[in-house]
Coordinates of C-alpha atoms and ligand atoms in Angstrom, one line a residue:
X1 CA 20.4 235.6 39.6
X2 CA 16.9 235.2 41.1
X3 CA 13.8 237.3 40.3
X4 CA 14.9 240.1 42.6
X5 CA 18.2 240.4 40.7
X6 CA 20.1 239.0 43.6
X7 CA 22.9 236.7 42.7
X8 CA 23.6 233.8 45.1
X9 CA 27.0 233.3 43.5
X10 CA 28.9 230.1 43.8
X11 CA 31.3 228.3 46.1
X12 CA 34.7 226.9 45.4
X13 CA 35.5 224.1 47.9
X14 CA 39.0 222.7 48.5
X15 CA 42.4 223.5 50.2
X16 CA 43.2 227.2 50.5
X17 CA 46.6 229.0 51.0
X18 CA 46.7 232.7 51.4
X19 CA 49.1 235.1 53.1
X20 CA 47.8 237.6 55.7
X21 CA 51.2 239.2 56.2
X22 CA 54.9 238.8 55.3
X23 CA 55.9 235.3 56.5
X24 CA 59.6 236.4 57.0
X25 CA 62.7 234.5 55.8
X26 CA 62.5 231.6 58.3
X27 CA 61.7 228.0 57.6
X28 CA 58.3 228.5 59.2
X29 CA 56.0 231.4 58.4
X30 CA 55.8 234.1 61.1
X31 CA 52.8 233.5 63.4
X32 CA 49.6 234.8 62.0
X33 CA 51.0 235.4 58.5
X34 CA 49.3 232.4 56.8
X35 CA 45.8 231.2 56.2
X36 CA 45.8 227.5 55.4
X37 CA 42.5 225.7 55.1
X38 CA 42.6 221.9 54.4
X39 CA 38.9 221.9 53.4
X40 CA 38.0 225.5 52.7
X41 CA 35.1 227.2 51.1
X42 CA 35.3 230.5 49.2
X43 CA 31.8 232.0 48.5
X44 CA 31.9 234.3 45.5
X45 CA 29.2 236.9 44.8
X46 CA 29.3 239.6 42.1
X47 CA 33.1 239.3 41.6
X48 CA 34.0 239.5 45.3
X49 CA 34.6 237.1 48.2
X50 CA 31.4 237.1 50.2
X51 CA 32.8 234.6 52.8
X52 CA 35.8 232.4 53.3
X53 CA 36.6 229.8 55.9
X54 CA 36.5 226.1 56.7
X55 CA 33.8 224.5 54.7
X56 CA 32.1 223.2 57.8
X57 CA 31.8 226.7 59.1
X58 CA 30.7 228.4 55.9
X59 CA 28.3 225.7 54.7
X60 CA 25.4 226.6 57.0
X61 CA 25.4 230.2 55.8
X62 CA 25.1 229.2 52.1
X63 CA 21.9 229.6 50.1
X64 CA 20.2 226.4 49.3
X65 CA 21.1 224.9 46.0
X66 CA 24.1 227.2 45.4
X67 CA 26.5 226.1 42.7
X68 CA 29.5 224.3 44.1
X69 CA 32.8 223.8 42.4
X70 CA 34.9 220.9 43.9
X71 CA 38.6 221.5 44.0
X72 CA 39.4 218.6 46.4
X73 CA 43.1 217.7 46.0
X74 CA 43.9 221.0 44.4
X75 CA 45.3 224.2 46.1
X76 CA 43.5 227.6 45.8
X77 CA 45.6 230.7 46.1
X78 CA 45.2 234.4 45.2
X79 CA 45.8 235.0 41.5
X80 CA 49.4 235.7 40.8
X81 CA 50.7 239.2 40.2
X82 CA 53.4 240.2 37.7
X83 CA 54.9 243.6 38.6
X84 CA 56.7 244.2 35.3
X85 CA 56.1 242.7 31.9
X86 CA 56.1 243.9 28.2
X87 CA 53.0 242.4 26.5
X88 CA 54.3 243.7 23.2
X89 CA 57.4 241.5 23.4
X90 CA 55.5 238.2 23.5
X91 CA 56.5 237.3 20.0
X92 CA 60.2 238.0 20.5
X93 CA 60.7 236.0 23.6
X94 CA 63.8 233.8 23.4
X95 CA 65.7 235.8 20.8
X96 CA 69.2 234.5 20.9
X97 CA 72.4 235.7 22.3
X98 CA 72.6 239.4 23.1
X99 CA 72.9 241.6 26.2
X100 CA 70.5 244.4 26.9
X101 CA 71.4 247.3 24.5
X102 CA 72.0 245.1 21.4
X103 CA 68.9 243.0 22.2
X104 CA 66.8 246.2 22.3
X105 CA 68.2 247.4 19.0
X106 CA 68.2 244.1 17.2
X107 CA 64.9 242.5 18.3
X108 CA 62.8 244.7 20.5
X109 CA 62.6 248.0 18.7
X110 CA 61.8 246.4 15.3
X111 CA 59.1 244.3 17.0
X112 CA 57.6 247.3 18.8
X113 CA 57.3 249.2 15.5
X114 CA 54.6 246.7 14.4
X115 CA 52.3 248.0 17.1
X116 CA 51.3 251.1 15.0
X117 CA 48.9 248.6 13.5
X118 CA 45.7 248.1 15.5
X119 CA 45.1 244.5 14.2
X120 CA 48.6 243.4 15.3
X121 CA 48.2 245.0 18.8
X122 CA 44.8 243.4 19.2
X123 CA 46.1 240.0 18.2
X124 CA 49.1 240.2 20.6
X125 CA 47.0 241.6 23.5
X126 CA 44.6 238.8 23.3
X127 CA 47.3 236.1 23.0
X128 CA 49.2 237.7 26.0
X129 CA 46.1 237.7 28.2
X130 CA 45.3 234.1 27.3
X131 CA 48.8 233.1 28.3
X132 CA 48.7 235.1 31.5
X133 CA 45.5 233.4 32.6
X134 CA 46.9 230.0 31.6
X135 CA 49.7 230.5 34.1
X136 CA 47.5 231.9 36.8
X137 CA 48.5 235.5 36.6
X138 CA 45.4 237.7 37.0
X139 CA 47.1 241.1 37.5
X140 CA 50.2 242.6 35.8
X141 CA 51.9 246.0 35.4
X142 CA 52.4 246.2 31.7
X143 CA 54.6 248.1 29.2
X144 CA 52.8 248.8 25.9
X145 CA 54.7 250.6 23.1
X146 CA 54.8 254.3 22.3
X147 CA 51.7 253.9 20.0
X148 CA 48.5 254.9 21.8
X149 CA 46.7 252.2 19.9
X150 CA 48.8 249.6 21.7
X151 CA 47.5 250.9 25.0
X152 CA 43.8 251.2 23.9
X153 CA 43.8 247.7 22.6
X154 CA 45.4 246.3 25.7
X155 CA 43.1 248.0 28.1
X156 CA 40.0 247.2 26.0
X157 CA 41.0 243.5 26.0
X158 CA 41.7 243.4 29.8
X159 CA 38.4 245.2 30.5
X160 CA 36.4 242.8 28.4
X161 CA 37.8 240.0 30.5
X162 CA 37.1 241.8 33.8
X163 CA 40.8 241.9 34.8
X164 CA 42.6 244.2 37.2
X165 CA 45.6 245.5 35.1
X166 CA 48.0 248.4 35.2
X167 CA 49.5 249.6 31.9
X168 CA 50.9 252.6 30.1
X169 CA 52.2 254.1 26.9
X170 CA 56.0 253.9 26.6
X171 CA 57.6 257.3 26.5
X172 CA 60.7 257.8 24.4
X173 CA 61.9 260.9 22.6
X174 CA 65.5 259.9 21.7
X175 CA 67.9 257.0 21.0
X176 CA 65.2 254.9 19.4
X177 CA 63.8 254.6 15.9
X178 CA 61.8 257.6 14.8
X179 CA 58.7 255.5 14.5
X180 CA 58.9 254.9 18.3
X181 CA 59.7 258.4 19.5
X182 CA 57.5 261.3 20.4
X183 CA 56.9 263.8 23.2
X184 CA 54.0 261.7 24.4
X185 CA 52.5 264.2 26.7
X186 CA 49.2 264.8 25.0
X187 CA 48.7 261.1 24.3
X188 CA 49.4 260.2 27.9
X189 CA 46.8 262.7 29.1
X190 CA 44.2 261.3 26.7
X191 CA 44.9 257.7 27.7
X192 CA 44.8 258.6 31.4
X193 CA 41.4 260.2 30.9
X194 CA 40.1 257.3 28.9
X195 CA 41.3 254.4 31.0
X196 CA 42.6 255.3 34.5
X197 CA 40.1 254.1 37.1
X198 CA 37.8 252.5 34.6
X199 CA 36.5 249.3 36.0
X200 CA 39.6 247.5 37.3
X201 CA 42.2 249.4 35.2
X202 CA 44.8 251.8 36.3
X203 CA 47.3 253.9 34.4
X204 CA 51.1 253.6 34.8
X205 CA 53.3 256.4 33.4
X206 CA 56.0 254.6 31.5
X207 CA 59.2 256.4 30.5
X208 CA 61.2 253.4 29.1
X209 CA 64.5 254.2 30.8
X210 CA 66.7 257.3 31.2
X211 CA 68.7 256.9 27.9
X212 CA 65.6 257.1 25.7
X213 CA 64.1 260.2 27.3
X214 CA 65.4 263.8 27.2
X215 CA 65.5 265.7 30.4
X216 CA 62.5 267.7 29.0
X217 CA 60.5 264.5 28.7
X218 CA 61.4 263.2 32.2
X219 CA 60.5 266.6 33.5
X220 CA 57.1 266.4 31.9
X221 CA 56.5 263.0 33.4
X222 CA 57.4 264.3 36.8
X223 CA 54.9 267.2 36.3
X224 CA 52.1 264.8 35.4
X225 CA 52.9 262.7 38.5
X226 CA 52.9 265.7 40.8
X227 CA 49.3 266.6 39.7
X228 CA 48.1 263.0 39.8
X229 CA 49.9 261.1 42.5
X230 CA 47.5 258.2 42.3
X231 CA 49.1 257.2 39.0
X232 CA 51.7 254.5 39.0
X233 CA 55.1 254.9 37.3
X234 CA 57.3 252.2 35.8
X235 CA 60.8 252.3 34.2
X236 CA 64.1 250.4 34.2
X237 CA 67.0 251.0 36.5
X238 CA 70.6 249.6 36.7
X239 CA 70.1 246.4 34.8
X240 CA 73.2 246.3 32.7
X241 CA 76.8 247.7 33.1
X242 CA 76.8 249.2 29.5
X243 CA 73.5 250.9 30.2
X244 CA 74.8 252.4 33.5
X245 CA 77.9 253.8 31.7
X246 CA 75.6 255.3 29.0
X247 CA 73.4 257.0 31.6
X248 CA 76.5 258.5 33.3
X249 CA 77.5 260.0 30.0
X250 CA 74.0 261.3 29.2
X251 CA 73.4 262.8 32.6
X252 CA 76.8 263.9 33.9
X253 CA 75.3 266.2 36.5
X254 CA 73.3 263.5 38.3
X255 CA 75.0 261.7 41.2
X256 CA 74.1 258.2 39.8
X257 CA 71.5 256.5 37.7
X258 CA 68.8 256.7 40.4
X259 CA 69.7 260.4 40.8
X260 CA 68.3 260.9 37.2
X261 CA 64.9 259.7 38.2
X262 CA 65.1 261.6 41.6
X263 CA 65.9 264.8 39.8
X264 CA 62.7 264.7 37.8
X265 CA 60.4 263.6 40.7
X266 CA 59.9 260.0 39.4
X267 CA 60.8 258.2 42.6
X268 CA 57.7 257.7 44.8
X269 CA 55.6 255.1 46.6
X270 CA 53.9 254.0 43.3
X271 CA 57.1 253.7 41.3
X272 CA 58.4 250.4 40.1
X273 CA 62.0 250.2 39.0
X274 CA 62.7 247.0 37.0
X275 CA 65.9 245.1 37.8
X276 CA 68.0 247.3 40.2
X277 CA 70.8 244.7 40.0
X278 CA 73.8 247.0 40.2
X279 CA 72.8 249.3 43.1
X280 CA 74.8 250.2 46.2
X281 CA 73.3 250.3 49.6
X282 CA 72.8 254.1 49.7
X283 CA 70.8 253.8 46.5
X284 CA 68.7 251.0 48.0
X285 CA 68.2 253.2 51.1
X286 CA 67.0 256.1 49.0
X287 CA 64.5 253.9 47.1
X288 CA 63.3 252.5 50.4
X289 CA 62.8 256.0 51.9
X290 CA 60.7 256.9 48.9
X291 CA 58.6 253.7 49.3
X292 CA 59.4 252.6 45.8
X293 CA 59.8 249.0 44.7
X294 CA 62.3 247.1 42.7
X295 CA 61.0 244.4 40.3
X296 CA 63.2 241.4 40.5
X297 CA 63.0 239.7 37.1
X298 CA 65.1 236.5 37.5
X299 CA 64.5 234.8 34.2
X300 CA 65.3 238.0 32.3
X301 CA 68.4 238.7 34.4
X302 CA 69.7 235.2 33.6
X303 CA 68.6 235.3 29.9
X304 CA 70.2 238.7 29.2
X305 CA 73.2 238.0 31.4
X306 CA 72.5 241.1 33.4
X307 CA 73.6 239.9 36.8
X308 CA 72.4 238.4 40.1
X309 CA 69.9 240.5 42.0
X310 CA 70.7 240.8 45.7
X311 CA 67.3 240.3 47.3
X312 CA 68.5 240.3 50.9
X313 CA 70.5 243.6 50.5
X314 CA 67.2 245.2 49.5
X315 CA 65.4 243.6 52.4
X316 CA 68.1 245.0 54.8
X317 CA 67.5 248.4 53.4
X318 CA 63.7 248.0 53.9
X319 CA 63.2 248.2 50.2
X320 CA 60.2 246.4 48.7
X321 CA 61.1 243.7 46.2
X322 CA 58.4 242.7 43.8
X323 CA 58.5 239.6 41.5
X324 CA 58.2 240.0 37.7
X325 CA 58.6 238.0 34.5
X326 CA 59.9 240.9 32.3
X327 CA 58.8 239.0 29.2
X328 CA 60.2 239.3 26.5
X329 CA 63.6 239.7 28.3
X330 CA 62.2 237.1 30.6
X331 CA 61.8 233.6 29.3
X332 CA 58.6 232.6 31.0
X333 CA 55.3 234.3 31.9
X334 CA 54.7 231.8 34.6
X335 CA 54.9 232.9 38.2
X336 CA 56.0 229.4 39.2
X337 CA 58.9 229.6 36.7
X338 CA 59.8 233.1 38.1
X339 CA 59.9 231.6 41.6
X340 CA 62.2 228.8 40.4
X341 CA 64.6 231.2 38.8
X342 CA 64.5 233.5 41.8
X343 CA 65.4 230.5 44.0
X344 CA 68.3 229.6 41.7
X345 CA 69.6 233.2 41.6
X346 CA 69.3 233.2 45.4
X347 CA 71.3 230.0 45.7
X348 CA 74.2 231.5 43.8
X349 CA 74.3 234.4 46.3
X350 CA 73.8 232.1 49.4
X351 CA 70.3 233.4 50.0
X352 CA 67.8 230.7 49.0
X353 CA 64.2 231.8 48.7
X354 CA 61.7 229.8 50.8
X355 CA 58.4 228.8 49.3
X356 CA 56.7 230.9 51.9
X357 CA 58.5 234.0 50.9
X358 CA 58.2 233.2 47.2
X359 CA 54.4 232.7 47.2
X360 CA 54.0 235.7 49.5
X361 CA 55.8 237.9 47.0
X362 CA 53.9 236.5 44.1
X363 CA 50.6 237.4 45.8
X364 CA 50.2 239.7 48.8
X365 CA 53.7 241.1 48.7
X366 CA 53.4 242.3 45.1
X367 CA 49.9 243.6 45.8
X368 CA 51.1 245.6 48.8
X369 CA 54.1 247.1 47.0
X370 CA 51.9 248.1 44.1
X371 CA 49.2 249.6 46.5
X372 CA 46.6 247.1 45.2
X373 CA 46.2 245.1 48.4
X374 CA 42.9 246.6 49.3
X375 CA 41.6 244.8 46.2
X376 CA 43.7 241.8 45.5
X377 CA 46.6 239.6 46.8
X378 CA 44.8 237.7 49.6
X379 CA 41.7 235.6 49.9
X380 CA 39.6 237.5 52.5
X381 CA 36.1 238.6 52.8
X382 CA 35.4 241.6 50.6
X383 CA 38.4 241.2 48.3
X384 CA 38.1 240.8 44.6
X385 CA 37.7 237.2 43.6
X386 CA 40.9 236.5 41.6
X387 CA 42.0 232.9 42.3
X388 CA 44.5 230.4 40.9
X389 CA 43.8 226.7 41.4
X390 CA 47.0 224.7 41.4
X391 CA 47.2 221.0 40.8
X392 CA 49.9 219.2 42.8
X393 CA 49.5 216.2 40.6
X394 CA 49.6 218.0 37.3
X395 CA 52.1 215.6 35.7
X396 CA 53.1 212.1 36.6
X397 CA 56.4 213.4 38.0
X398 CA 54.8 216.1 40.1
X399 CA 52.3 213.6 41.4
X400 CA 55.1 211.3 42.6
X401 CA 56.9 214.2 44.2
X402 CA 53.8 215.6 45.8
X403 CA 53.0 212.2 47.3
X404 CA 56.3 212.3 49.1
X405 CA 55.9 215.8 50.6
X406 CA 55.4 215.8 54.3
X407 CA 53.9 219.2 54.9
X408 CA 52.7 222.3 53.1
X409 CA 56.2 223.9 52.9
X410 CA 57.4 220.9 51.0
X411 CA 54.4 220.8 48.8
X412 CA 54.7 224.5 47.9
X413 CA 58.4 224.2 47.2
X414 CA 57.8 221.2 44.9
X415 CA 55.3 223.3 43.0
X416 CA 57.6 226.2 42.7
X417 CA 60.5 224.1 41.4
X418 CA 58.7 221.5 39.3
X419 CA 55.5 223.4 38.4
X420 CA 54.7 225.1 35.1
X421 CA 51.6 226.1 33.1
X422 CA 50.3 222.5 33.4
X423 CA 50.1 223.0 37.2
X424 CA 47.5 225.7 36.8
X425 CA 44.2 223.7 36.9
X426 CA 42.0 226.8 36.7
X427 CA 42.1 230.6 37.0
X428 CA 39.3 232.8 38.2
X429 CA 39.1 236.5 37.8
X430 CA 36.4 238.9 39.0
X431 CA 34.5 235.9 40.2
X432 CA 34.4 234.1 36.9
X433 CA 36.4 231.1 35.6
X434 CA 38.6 232.5 32.9
X435 CA 40.8 229.5 32.3
X436 CA 40.1 225.8 32.7
X437 CA 43.1 223.6 31.9
X438 CA 41.1 220.5 30.9
X439 CA 38.4 222.4 29.0
X440 CA 37.7 220.6 25.7
X441 CA 39.6 222.3 23.0
X442 CA 37.9 223.2 19.8
X443 CA 38.8 221.0 16.9
Ligands
GUN1 N1 65.5 248.6 29.4 C1 64.9 249.4 28.5 N2 64.0 248.8 27.8 C2 64.0 247.5 28.2 C3 63.2 246.4 27.8 O1 62.4 246.4 27.0 N3 63.5 245.2 28.5 C4 64.5 245.1 29.4 N4 64.7 244.0 30.0 N5 65.2 246.2 29.8 C5 65.0 247.4 29.2
ZN2 ZN1 61.4 245.4 31.2

């Protein structure tokens, strides 16, 4: 900051990869879909990208003496986006041996009861955000619990760190412990008023899934959405066969599971439906026509034994697929780990995921499907400065593999299959460095 209050900002110099458009499913990205700079410069001012380009082209425009951060040998990308995650399940990740409904009753609901206590919610919210930044995720769409304090503490923690986050209070008014059920309407309205649109925060209406809401509660949610269409909505859909049978029993008048959400006006362009494994093509077409997105949560689908998500059937229907961790059903917060599992699920269906498509989904694809792409998802002038810096030589093994790669496609693929939290060298959010892998740890 100089005397006139003008901030010159700082420059990150090094290789850059950012998508400008969907690269398609081919071995090479569609023409014009990729920005790749071997020696790039990203000039950050006041939380935004002031300029980006080849270093040689940007350098003459930079103020004299500007701070320069050297990321030679690293790879800068837009911060990763997680379209569906439960921060409150951080401490029950990897709870052994159940499918969805038993897992909810045995581990998840008891854990969520603990979030009535502010101190617990604060502790987990901070730990969750630390972990997200450590794996290069700068934006997520987050389930809290039904306790308003779980939402207040999460948003407050994200705001202090300058993060762009979507979150909401879980709505349940049946088939869950009494400590977790309420009508939720008044609380949701208060929370929306307090947090929606504050700094980089947005509110997502969060009915857990059809079995834990009465028709009256779903109707109330639909009513809120009609009056405030800029809100997001998140829930679960067609994850598990037992769940689907239960929904059919509870809502016999609806044509199918998706029909429940349609009946109450919950299926729109800002709606994210987690899982969507057991859908038929007409259901995918209906979701696509509404502009909704399905969150593909591969580590969760494998862990809970839910099934194999048919990504290309969604693509054929024109249905947006987002990528998500779904922690704590998911076993890893890392976007790289999510890509690895997505690739493996794809292989079992004969539809391998290219690195182009994978990294596109993790960044601009997720941003577009969540209507956040005017702010984040790509490294372009005027966008918010959320950046992950990957290290292709993070471990001895990765260094050996990276040395053998012949082009960017191979390098990105090696990162998605062999990378993990150690591959995230640094994370920037809102123009500030919020994680540095090699920072000296306090004794
Ligand atoms: N369906 C309803 N609640 C949940 C949850 O917390 N996790 C998963 N994976 N599925 C759900
Ligand atoms: Zn979930």
